[in-house]
mmCIF file of C-alpha atoms in Angstrom:
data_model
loop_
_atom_site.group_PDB
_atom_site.id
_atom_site.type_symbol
_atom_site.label_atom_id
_atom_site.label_comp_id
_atom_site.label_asym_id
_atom_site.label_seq_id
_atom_site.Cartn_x
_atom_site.Cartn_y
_atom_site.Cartn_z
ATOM 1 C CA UNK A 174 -10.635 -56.148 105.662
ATOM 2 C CA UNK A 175 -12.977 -54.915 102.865
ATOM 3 C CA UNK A 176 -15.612 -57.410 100.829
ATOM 4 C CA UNK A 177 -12.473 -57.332 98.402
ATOM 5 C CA UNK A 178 -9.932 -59.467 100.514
ATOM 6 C CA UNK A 179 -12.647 -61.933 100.826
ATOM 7 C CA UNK A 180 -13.501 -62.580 96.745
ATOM 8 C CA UNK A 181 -12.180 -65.346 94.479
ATOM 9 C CA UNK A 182 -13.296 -63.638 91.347
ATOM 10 C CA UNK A 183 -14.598 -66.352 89.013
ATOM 11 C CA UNK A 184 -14.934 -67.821 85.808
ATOM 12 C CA UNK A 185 -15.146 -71.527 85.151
ATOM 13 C CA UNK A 186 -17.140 -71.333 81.774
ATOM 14 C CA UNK A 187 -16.206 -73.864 79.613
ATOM 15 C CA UNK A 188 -16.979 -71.281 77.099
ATOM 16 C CA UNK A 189 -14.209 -68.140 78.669
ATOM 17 C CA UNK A 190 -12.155 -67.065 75.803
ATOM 18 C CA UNK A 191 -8.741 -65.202 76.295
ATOM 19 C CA UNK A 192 -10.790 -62.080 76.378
ATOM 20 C CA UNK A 193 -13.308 -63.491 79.520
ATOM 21 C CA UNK A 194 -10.216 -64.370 81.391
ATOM 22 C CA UNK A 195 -8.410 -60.827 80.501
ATOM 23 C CA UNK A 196 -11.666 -58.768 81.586
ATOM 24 C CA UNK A 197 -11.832 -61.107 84.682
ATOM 25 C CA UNK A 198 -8.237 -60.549 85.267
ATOM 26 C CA UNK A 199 -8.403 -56.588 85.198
ATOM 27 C CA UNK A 200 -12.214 -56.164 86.958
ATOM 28 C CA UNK A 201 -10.258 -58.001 89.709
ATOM 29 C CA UNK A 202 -7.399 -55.613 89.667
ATOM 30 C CA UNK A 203 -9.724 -52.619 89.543
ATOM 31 C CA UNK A 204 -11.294 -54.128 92.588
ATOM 32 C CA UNK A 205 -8.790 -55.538 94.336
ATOM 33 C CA UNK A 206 -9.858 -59.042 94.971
ATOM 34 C CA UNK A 207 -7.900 -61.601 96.839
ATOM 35 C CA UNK A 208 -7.868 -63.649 93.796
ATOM 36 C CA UNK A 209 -8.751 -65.484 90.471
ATOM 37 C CA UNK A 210 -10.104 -68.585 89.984
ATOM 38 C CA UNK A 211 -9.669 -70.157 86.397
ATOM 39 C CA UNK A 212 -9.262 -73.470 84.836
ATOM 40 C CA UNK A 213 -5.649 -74.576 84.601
ATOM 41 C CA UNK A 214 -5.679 -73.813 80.703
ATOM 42 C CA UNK A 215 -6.078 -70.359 81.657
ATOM 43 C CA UNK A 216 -3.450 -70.278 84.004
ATOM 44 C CA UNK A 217 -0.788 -68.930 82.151
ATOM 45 C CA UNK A 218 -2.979 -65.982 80.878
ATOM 46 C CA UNK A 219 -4.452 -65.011 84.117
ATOM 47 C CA UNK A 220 -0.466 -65.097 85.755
ATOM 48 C CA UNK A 221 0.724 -62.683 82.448
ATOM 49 C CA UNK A 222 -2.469 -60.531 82.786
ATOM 50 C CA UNK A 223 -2.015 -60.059 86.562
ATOM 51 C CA UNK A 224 1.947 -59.662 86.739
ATOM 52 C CA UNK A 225 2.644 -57.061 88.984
ATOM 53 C CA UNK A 226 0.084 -56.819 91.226
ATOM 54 C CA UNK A 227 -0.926 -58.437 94.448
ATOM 55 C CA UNK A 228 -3.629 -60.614 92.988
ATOM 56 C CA UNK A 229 -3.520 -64.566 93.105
ATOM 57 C CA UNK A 230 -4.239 -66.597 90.737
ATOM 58 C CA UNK A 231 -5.845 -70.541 91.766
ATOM 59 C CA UNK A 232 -7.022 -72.775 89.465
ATOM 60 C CA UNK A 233 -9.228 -75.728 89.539
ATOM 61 C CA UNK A 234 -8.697 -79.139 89.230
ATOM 62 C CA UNK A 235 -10.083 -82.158 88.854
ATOM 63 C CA UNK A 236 -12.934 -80.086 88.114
ATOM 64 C CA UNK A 237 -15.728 -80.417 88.092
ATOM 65 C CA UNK A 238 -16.322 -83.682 88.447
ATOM 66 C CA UNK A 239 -13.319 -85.081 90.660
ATOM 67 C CA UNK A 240 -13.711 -88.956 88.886
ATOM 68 C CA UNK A 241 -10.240 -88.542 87.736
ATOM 69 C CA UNK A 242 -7.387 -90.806 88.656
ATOM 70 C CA UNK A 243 -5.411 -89.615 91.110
ATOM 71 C CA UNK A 244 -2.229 -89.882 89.643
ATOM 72 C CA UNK A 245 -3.924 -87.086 86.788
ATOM 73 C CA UNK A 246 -5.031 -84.774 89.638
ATOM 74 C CA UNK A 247 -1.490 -84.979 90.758
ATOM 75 C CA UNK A 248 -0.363 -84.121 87.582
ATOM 76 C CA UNK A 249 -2.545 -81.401 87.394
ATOM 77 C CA UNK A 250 -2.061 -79.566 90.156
ATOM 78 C CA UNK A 251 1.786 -79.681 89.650
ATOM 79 C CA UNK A 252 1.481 -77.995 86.064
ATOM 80 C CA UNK A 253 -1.145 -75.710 87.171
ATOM 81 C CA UNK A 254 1.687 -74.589 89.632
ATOM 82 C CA UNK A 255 4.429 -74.360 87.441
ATOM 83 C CA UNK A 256 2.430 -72.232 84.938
ATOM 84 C CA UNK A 257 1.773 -69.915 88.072
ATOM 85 C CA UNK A 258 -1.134 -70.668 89.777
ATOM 86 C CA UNK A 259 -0.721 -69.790 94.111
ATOM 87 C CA UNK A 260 -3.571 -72.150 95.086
ATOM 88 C CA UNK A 261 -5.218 -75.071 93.938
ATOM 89 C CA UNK A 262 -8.895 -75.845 94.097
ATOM 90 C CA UNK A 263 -9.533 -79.586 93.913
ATOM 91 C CA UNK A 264 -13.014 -81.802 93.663
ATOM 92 C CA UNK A 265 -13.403 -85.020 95.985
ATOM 93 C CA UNK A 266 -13.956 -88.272 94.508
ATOM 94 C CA UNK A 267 -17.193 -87.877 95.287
ATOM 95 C CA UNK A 268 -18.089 -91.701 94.306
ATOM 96 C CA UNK A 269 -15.331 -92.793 96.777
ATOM 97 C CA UNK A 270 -16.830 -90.767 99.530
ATOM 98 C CA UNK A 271 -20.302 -92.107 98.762
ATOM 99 C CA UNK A 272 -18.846 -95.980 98.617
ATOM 100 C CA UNK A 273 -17.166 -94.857 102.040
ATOM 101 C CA UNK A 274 -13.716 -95.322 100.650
ATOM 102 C CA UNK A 275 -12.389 -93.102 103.354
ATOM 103 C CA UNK A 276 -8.559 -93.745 103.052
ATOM 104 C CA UNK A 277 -8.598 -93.155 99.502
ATOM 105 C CA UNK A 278 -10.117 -90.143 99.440
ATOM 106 C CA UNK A 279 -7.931 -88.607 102.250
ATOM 107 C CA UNK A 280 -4.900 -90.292 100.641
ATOM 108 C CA UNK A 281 -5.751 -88.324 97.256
ATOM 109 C CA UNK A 282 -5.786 -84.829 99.232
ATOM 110 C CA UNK A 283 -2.983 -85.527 101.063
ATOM 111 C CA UNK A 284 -0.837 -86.457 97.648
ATOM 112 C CA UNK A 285 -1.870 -82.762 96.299
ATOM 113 C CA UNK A 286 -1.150 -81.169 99.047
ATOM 114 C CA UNK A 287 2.559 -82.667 99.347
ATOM 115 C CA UNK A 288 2.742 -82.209 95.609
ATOM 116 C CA UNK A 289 1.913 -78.346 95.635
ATOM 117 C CA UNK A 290 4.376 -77.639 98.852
ATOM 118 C CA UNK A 291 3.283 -74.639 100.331
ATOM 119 C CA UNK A 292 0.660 -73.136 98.408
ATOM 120 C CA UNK A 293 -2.983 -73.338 99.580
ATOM 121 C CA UNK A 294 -5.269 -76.229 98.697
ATOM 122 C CA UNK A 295 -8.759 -76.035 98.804
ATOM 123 C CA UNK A 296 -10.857 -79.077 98.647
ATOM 124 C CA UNK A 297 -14.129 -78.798 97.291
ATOM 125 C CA UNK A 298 -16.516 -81.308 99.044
ATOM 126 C CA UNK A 299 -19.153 -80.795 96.947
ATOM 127 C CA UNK A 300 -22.375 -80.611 99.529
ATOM 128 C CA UNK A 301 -25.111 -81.339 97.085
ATOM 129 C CA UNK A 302 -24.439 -84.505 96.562
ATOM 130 C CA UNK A 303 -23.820 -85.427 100.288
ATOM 131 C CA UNK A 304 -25.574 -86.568 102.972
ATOM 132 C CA UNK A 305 -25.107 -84.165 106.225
ATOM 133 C CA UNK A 306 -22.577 -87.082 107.625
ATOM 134 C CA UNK A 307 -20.923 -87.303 104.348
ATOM 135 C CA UNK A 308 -19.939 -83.546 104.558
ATOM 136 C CA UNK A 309 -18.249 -83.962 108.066
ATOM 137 C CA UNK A 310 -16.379 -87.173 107.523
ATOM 138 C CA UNK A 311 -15.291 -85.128 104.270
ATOM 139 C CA UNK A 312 -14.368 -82.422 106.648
ATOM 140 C CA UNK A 313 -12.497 -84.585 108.455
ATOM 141 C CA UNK A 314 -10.551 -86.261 106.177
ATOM 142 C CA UNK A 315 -9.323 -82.848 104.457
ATOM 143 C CA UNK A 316 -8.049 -81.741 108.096
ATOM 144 C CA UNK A 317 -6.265 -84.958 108.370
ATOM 145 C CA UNK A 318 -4.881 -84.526 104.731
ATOM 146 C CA UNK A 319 -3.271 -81.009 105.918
ATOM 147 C CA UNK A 320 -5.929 -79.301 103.432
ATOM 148 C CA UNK A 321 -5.811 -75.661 103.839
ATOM 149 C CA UNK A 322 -9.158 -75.139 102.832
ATOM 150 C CA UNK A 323 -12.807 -76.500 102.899
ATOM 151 C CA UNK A 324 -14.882 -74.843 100.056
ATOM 152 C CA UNK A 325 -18.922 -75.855 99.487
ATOM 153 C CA UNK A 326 -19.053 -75.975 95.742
ATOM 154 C CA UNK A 327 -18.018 -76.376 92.265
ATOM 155 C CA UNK A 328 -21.082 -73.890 91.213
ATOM 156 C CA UNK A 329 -21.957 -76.666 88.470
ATOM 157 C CA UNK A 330 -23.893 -79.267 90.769
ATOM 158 C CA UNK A 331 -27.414 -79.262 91.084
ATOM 159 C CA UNK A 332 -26.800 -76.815 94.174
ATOM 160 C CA UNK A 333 -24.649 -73.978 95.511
ATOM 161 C CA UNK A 334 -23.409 -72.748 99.066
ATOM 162 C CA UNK A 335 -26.042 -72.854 101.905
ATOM 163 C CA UNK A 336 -25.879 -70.811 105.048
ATOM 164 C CA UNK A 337 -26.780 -74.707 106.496
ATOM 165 C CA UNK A 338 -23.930 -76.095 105.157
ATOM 166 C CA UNK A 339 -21.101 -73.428 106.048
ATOM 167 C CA UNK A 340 -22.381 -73.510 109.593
ATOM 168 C CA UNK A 341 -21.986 -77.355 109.609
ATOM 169 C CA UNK A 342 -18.910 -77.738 107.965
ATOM 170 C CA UNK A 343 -17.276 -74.300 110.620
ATOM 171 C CA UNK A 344 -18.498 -77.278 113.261
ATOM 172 C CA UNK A 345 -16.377 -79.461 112.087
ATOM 173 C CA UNK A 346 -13.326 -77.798 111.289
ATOM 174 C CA UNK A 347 -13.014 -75.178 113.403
ATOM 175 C CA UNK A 348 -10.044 -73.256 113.269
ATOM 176 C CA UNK A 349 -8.672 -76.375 111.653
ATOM 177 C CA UNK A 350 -9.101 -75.087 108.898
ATOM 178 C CA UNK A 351 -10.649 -71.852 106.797
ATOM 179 C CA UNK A 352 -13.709 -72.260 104.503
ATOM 180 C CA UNK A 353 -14.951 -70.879 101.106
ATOM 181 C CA UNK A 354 -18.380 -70.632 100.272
ATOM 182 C CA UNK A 355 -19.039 -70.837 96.811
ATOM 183 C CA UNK A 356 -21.743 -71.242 94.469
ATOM 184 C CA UNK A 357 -24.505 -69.174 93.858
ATOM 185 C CA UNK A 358 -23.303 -66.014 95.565
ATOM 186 C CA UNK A 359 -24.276 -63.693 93.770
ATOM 187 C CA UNK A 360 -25.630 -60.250 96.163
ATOM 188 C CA UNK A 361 -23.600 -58.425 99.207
ATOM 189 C CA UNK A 362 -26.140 -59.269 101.639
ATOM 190 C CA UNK A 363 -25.368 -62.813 101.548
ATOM 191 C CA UNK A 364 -21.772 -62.638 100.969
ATOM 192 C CA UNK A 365 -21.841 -60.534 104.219
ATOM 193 C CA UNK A 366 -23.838 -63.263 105.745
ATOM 194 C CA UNK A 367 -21.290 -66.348 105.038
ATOM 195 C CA UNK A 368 -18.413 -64.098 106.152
ATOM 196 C CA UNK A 369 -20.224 -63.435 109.418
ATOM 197 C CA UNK A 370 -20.333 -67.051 109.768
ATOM 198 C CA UNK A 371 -16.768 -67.269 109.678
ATOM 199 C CA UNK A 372 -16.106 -68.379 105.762
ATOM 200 C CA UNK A 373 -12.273 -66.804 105.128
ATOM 201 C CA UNK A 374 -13.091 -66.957 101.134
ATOM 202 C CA UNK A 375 -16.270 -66.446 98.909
ATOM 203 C CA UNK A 376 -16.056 -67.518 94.813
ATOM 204 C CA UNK A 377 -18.471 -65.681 92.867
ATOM 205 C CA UNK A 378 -18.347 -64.253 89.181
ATOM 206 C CA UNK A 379 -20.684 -61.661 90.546
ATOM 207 C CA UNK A 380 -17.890 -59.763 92.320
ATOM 208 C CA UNK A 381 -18.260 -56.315 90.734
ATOM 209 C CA UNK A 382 -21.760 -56.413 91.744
ATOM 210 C CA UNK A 383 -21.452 -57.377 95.138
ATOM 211 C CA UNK A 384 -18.965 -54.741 95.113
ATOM 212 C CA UNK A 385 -20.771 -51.768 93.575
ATOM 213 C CA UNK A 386 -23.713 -52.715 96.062
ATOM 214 C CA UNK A 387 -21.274 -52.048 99.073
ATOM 215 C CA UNK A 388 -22.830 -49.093 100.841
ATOM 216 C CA UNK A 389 -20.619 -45.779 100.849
#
């Protein structure tokens, strides 16, 4: 596998237009990464744009924030689905998880999970704002929610991925689980890093970069 298969090409910009999403749609054709990551208005544009080839589309929800009900996450993730969208991206409660409300956050993954069947959920845990114990009971409860995924970062907290965190959070889950690193990767040399410490997924809007950096 090339840097490629391991890119979520990104953008989250509450600003995108139909044009960012096109161009991020066909730089991630011309390099062949493993995916898009949009928000779920975008959906339906990034599934049209990408028809035909093998790249996914996932969109976020809850996002960024994840102080939605959970009935509305729910929701979400469903129509993000039906517009198209493979895999789902989803933010903790992170107040629950603070007030140690450990069923209900679990019980919130678990209900998007079951609502979006088969395709891949990744559950943003959102390290910045946790304590080191926070982020591996939040581990925890997204392996006992049949989460497919672990991920770092919304990228608009007041930090990004650390090598610190992935390495705690690979602790946890193991082979549980897969991880995506995300926020703030934005060179090769530390995408190659996170993958060497066993993340299966990196988001980054820098993916042409890291790509044209990729040594002959």
């Amino acid at each position: 596998m090339g840097l490629a298969d391991f890119i979520d090409h990104t953008n989250l910009r509450p600003s995108a237009n139909i044009a960012d999403i096109q161009k991020l749609c066909e730089e991630a054709k011309t390099y062949g990464f493993y995916a898009v990551c949009v928000n779920g208005c975008n959906v339906p544009i990034a599934k049209e744009t990408l028809k035909d080839t093998a790249v996914k589309v996932a969109a976020v929800i809850g996002f960024p924030l994840g102080a939605m009900s959970t009935k509305a996450k729910v929701f979400e993730a469903v129509d993000c689905i039906e517009n198209g969208a493979e895999e789902i991206d989803m933010v903790i409660n992170i107040g629950w998880m603070k007030s140690e409300m450990y069923d209900a956050v679990r019980d919130e993954i678990e209900a998007i999970k079951r609502a979006i069947g088969d395709k891949i959920l990744k559950v943003i845990i959102e390290t910045c704002y946790l304590t080191d114990a926070e982020k591996e009971k939040a581990c925890d409860l997204a392996i006992e929610a049949h989460a497919d995924f672990v991920k770092t970062s919304t990228g608009f907290g007041t930090g990004g991925a650390t090598f610190e965190d992935v390495k705690l959070m690979k602790s946890i889950v193991g082979e549980k689980a897969k991880i995506k690193a995300s926020g703030g990767v934005k060179d090769r040399e530390t995408a190659i890093q996170y993958i060497e410490l066993g993340v299966s997924r990196i988001g980054t809007s820098s993916g042409p970069k890291l790509l044209k950096q990729e040594a002959p």
